[in-house]
mmCIF file of C-alpha atoms in Angstrom:
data_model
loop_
_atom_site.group_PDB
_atom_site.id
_atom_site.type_symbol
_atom_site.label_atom_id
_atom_site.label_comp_id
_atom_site.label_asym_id
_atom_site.label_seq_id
_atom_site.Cartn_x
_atom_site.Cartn_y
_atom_site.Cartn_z
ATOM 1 C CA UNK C 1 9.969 20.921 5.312
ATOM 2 C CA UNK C 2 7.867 18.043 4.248
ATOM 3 C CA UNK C 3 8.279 14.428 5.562
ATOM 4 C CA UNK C 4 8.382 11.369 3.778
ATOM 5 C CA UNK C 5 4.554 10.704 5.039
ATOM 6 C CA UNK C 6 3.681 13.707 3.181
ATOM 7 C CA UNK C 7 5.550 13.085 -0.066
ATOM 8 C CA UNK C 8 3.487 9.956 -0.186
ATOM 9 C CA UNK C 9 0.523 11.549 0.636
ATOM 10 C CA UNK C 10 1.120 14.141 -2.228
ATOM 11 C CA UNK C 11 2.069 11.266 -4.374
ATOM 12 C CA UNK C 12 -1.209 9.596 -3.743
ATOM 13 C CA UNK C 13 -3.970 12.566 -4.001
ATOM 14 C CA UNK C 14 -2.042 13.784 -7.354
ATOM 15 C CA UNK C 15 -3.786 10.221 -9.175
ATOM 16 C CA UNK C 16 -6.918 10.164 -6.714
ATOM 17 C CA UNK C 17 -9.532 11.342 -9.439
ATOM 18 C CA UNK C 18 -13.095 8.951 -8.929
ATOM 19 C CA UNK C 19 -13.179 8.845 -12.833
ATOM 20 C CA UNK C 20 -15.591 6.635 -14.684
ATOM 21 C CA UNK C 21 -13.212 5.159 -17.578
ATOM 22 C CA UNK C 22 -16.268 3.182 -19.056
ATOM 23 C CA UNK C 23 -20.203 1.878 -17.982
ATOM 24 C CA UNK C 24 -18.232 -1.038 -16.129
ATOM 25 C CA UNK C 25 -14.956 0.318 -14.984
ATOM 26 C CA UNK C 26 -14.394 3.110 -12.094
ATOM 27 C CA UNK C 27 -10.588 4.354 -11.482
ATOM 28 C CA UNK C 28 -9.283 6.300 -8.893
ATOM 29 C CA UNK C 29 -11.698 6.580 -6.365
ATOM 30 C CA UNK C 30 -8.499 5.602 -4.194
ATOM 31 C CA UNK C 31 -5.206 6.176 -4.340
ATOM 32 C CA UNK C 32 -2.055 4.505 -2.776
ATOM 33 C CA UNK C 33 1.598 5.086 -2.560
ATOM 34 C CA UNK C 34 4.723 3.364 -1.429
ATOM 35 C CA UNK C 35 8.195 3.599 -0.898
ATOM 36 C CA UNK C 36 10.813 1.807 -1.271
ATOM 37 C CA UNK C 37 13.794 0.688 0.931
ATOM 38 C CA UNK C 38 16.002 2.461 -1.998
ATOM 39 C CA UNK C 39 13.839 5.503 -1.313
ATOM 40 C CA UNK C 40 11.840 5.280 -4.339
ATOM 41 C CA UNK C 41 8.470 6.129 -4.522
ATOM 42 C CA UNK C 42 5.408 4.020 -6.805
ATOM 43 C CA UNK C 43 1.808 5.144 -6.789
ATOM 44 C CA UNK C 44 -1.167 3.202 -8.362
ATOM 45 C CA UNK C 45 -4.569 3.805 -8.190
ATOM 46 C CA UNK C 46 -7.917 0.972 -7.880
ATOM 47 C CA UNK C 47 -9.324 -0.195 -11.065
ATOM 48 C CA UNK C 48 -13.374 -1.437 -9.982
ATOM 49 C CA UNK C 49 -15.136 -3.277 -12.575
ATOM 50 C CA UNK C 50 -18.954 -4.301 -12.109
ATOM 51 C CA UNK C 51 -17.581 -8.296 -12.905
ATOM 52 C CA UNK C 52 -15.388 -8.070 -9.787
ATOM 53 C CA UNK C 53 -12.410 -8.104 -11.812
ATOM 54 C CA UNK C 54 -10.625 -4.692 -9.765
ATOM 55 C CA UNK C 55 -7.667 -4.168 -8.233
ATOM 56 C CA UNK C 56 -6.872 -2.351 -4.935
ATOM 57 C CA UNK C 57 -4.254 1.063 -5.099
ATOM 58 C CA UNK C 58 -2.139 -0.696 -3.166
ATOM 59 C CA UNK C 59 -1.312 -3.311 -5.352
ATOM 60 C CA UNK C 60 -1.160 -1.052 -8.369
ATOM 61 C CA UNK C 61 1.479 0.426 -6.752
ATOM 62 C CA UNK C 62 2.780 -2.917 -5.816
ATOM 63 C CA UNK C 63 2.874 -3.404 -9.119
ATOM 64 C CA UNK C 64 4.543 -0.893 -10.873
ATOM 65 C CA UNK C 65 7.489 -1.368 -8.055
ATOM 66 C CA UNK C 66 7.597 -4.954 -8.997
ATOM 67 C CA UNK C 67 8.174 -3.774 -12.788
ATOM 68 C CA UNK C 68 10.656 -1.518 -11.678
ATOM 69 C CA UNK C 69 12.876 -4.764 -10.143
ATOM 70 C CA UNK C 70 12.259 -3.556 -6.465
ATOM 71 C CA UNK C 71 10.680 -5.854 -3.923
ATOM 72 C CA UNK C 72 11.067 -4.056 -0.629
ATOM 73 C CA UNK C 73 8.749 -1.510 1.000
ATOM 74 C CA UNK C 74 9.700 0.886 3.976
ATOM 75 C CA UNK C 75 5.732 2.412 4.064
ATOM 76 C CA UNK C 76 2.745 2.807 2.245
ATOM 77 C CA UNK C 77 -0.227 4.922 2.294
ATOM 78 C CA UNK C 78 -3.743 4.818 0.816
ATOM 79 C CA UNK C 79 -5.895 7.854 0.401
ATOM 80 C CA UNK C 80 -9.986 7.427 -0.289
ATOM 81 C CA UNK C 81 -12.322 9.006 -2.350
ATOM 82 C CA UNK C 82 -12.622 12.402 0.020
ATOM 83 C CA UNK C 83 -8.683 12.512 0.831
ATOM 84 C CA UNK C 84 -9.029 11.035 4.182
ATOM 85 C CA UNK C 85 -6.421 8.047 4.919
ATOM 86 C CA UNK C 86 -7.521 4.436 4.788
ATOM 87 C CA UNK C 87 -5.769 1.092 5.800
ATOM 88 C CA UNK C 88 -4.960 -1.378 2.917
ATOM 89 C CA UNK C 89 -7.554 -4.093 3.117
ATOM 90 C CA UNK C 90 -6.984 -7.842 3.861
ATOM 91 C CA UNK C 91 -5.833 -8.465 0.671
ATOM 92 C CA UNK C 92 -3.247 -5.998 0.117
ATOM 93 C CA UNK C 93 -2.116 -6.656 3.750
ATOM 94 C CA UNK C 94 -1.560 -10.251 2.579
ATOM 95 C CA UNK C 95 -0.092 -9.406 -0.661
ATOM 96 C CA UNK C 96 2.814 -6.659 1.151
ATOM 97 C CA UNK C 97 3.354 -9.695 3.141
ATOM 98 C CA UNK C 98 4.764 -12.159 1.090
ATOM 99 C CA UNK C 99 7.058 -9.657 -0.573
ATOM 100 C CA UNK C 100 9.999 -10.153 1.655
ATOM 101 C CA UNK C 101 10.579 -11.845 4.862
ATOM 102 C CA UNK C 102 11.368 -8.422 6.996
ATOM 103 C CA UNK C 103 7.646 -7.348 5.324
ATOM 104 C CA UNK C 104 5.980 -6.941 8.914
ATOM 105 C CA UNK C 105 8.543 -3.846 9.727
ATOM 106 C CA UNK C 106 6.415 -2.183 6.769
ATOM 107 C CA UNK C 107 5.329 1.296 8.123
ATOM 108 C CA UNK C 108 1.355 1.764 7.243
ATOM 109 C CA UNK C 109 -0.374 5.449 7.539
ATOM 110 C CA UNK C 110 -3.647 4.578 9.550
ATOM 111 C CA UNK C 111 -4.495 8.250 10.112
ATOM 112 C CA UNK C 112 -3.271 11.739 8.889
ATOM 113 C CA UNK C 113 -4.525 14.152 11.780
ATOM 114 C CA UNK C 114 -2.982 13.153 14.346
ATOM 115 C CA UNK C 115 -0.732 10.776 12.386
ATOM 116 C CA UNK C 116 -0.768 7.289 13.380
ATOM 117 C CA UNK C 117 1.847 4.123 12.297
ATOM 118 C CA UNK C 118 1.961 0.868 12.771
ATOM 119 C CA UNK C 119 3.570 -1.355 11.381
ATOM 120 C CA UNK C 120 2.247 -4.335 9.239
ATOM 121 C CA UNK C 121 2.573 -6.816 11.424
ATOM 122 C CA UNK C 122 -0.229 -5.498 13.835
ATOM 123 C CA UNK C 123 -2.504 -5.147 11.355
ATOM 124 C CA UNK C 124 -1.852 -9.135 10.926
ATOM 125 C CA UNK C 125 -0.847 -10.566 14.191
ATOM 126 C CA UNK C 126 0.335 -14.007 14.000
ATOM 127 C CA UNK C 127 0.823 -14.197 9.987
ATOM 128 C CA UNK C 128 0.623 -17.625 8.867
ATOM 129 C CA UNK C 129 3.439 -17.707 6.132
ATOM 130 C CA UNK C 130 6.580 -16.671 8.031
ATOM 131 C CA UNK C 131 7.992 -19.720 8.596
ATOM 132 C CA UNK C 132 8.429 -20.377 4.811
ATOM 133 C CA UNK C 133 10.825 -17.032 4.327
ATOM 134 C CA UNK C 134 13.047 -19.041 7.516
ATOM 135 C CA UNK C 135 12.901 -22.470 6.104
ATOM 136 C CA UNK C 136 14.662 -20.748 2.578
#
């Protein structure tokens, strides 16, 4: 019986397809998926363009959650260009952060075999925006 880890990891190597979409745009080449504390699962993929204007998987899926009217994630996973798992980067770190106060309980997928969690608060010890979700 499959896990939730490897729903999302299904969920993410379905859209992981390293396609060029145009001479200045590259899609896919990761692939990220979340869910949600209602059990809901978003995937997105990253958008590269040579001007720097990209976005990360992570925050595609982000994204489409957001549209959805959901703001809470239980765990997240990002797949790379040869299926291997990769951590979100700084900026998607910092962007899962400000979602919701309870954000550093987030479970992240560091490695498939042997699995390793953490959760998102170790991967940014010592946040520096807390104290504005506790002064609300």
């Amino acid at each position: 019986m499959a896990d939730n880890w490897d729903r999302l990891l299904s969920a993410a190597n379905a859209l992981r397809n390293g396609s060029e979409i145009s001479p200045f745009v590259y899609a896919g080449q990761v692939a990220a998926a979340l869910e949600t504390a209602r059990g809901n699962v978003y995937a997105g993929v990253c958008v590269d363009g040579v001007c720097g204007l990209s976005v990360c998987a992570e925050r595609a899926a982000i994204y489409a959650m957001l549209a959805q009217g959901e703001h809470e994630i239980r765990r997240v996973v990002a797949v790379g260009e040869h299926g291997h798992v990769v951590p979100p980067c700084g900026a998607c770190r910092e962007a899962m952060m400000q979602l919701f106060p309870n954000a550093g309980d987030i479970e992240v997928l560091l490695h498939d075999e042997p699995r390793r969690i953490c959760a998102l608060r170790q991967l940014l010890p010592d946040w520096w925006g807390q104290n504005r979700f506790e002064t609300q």
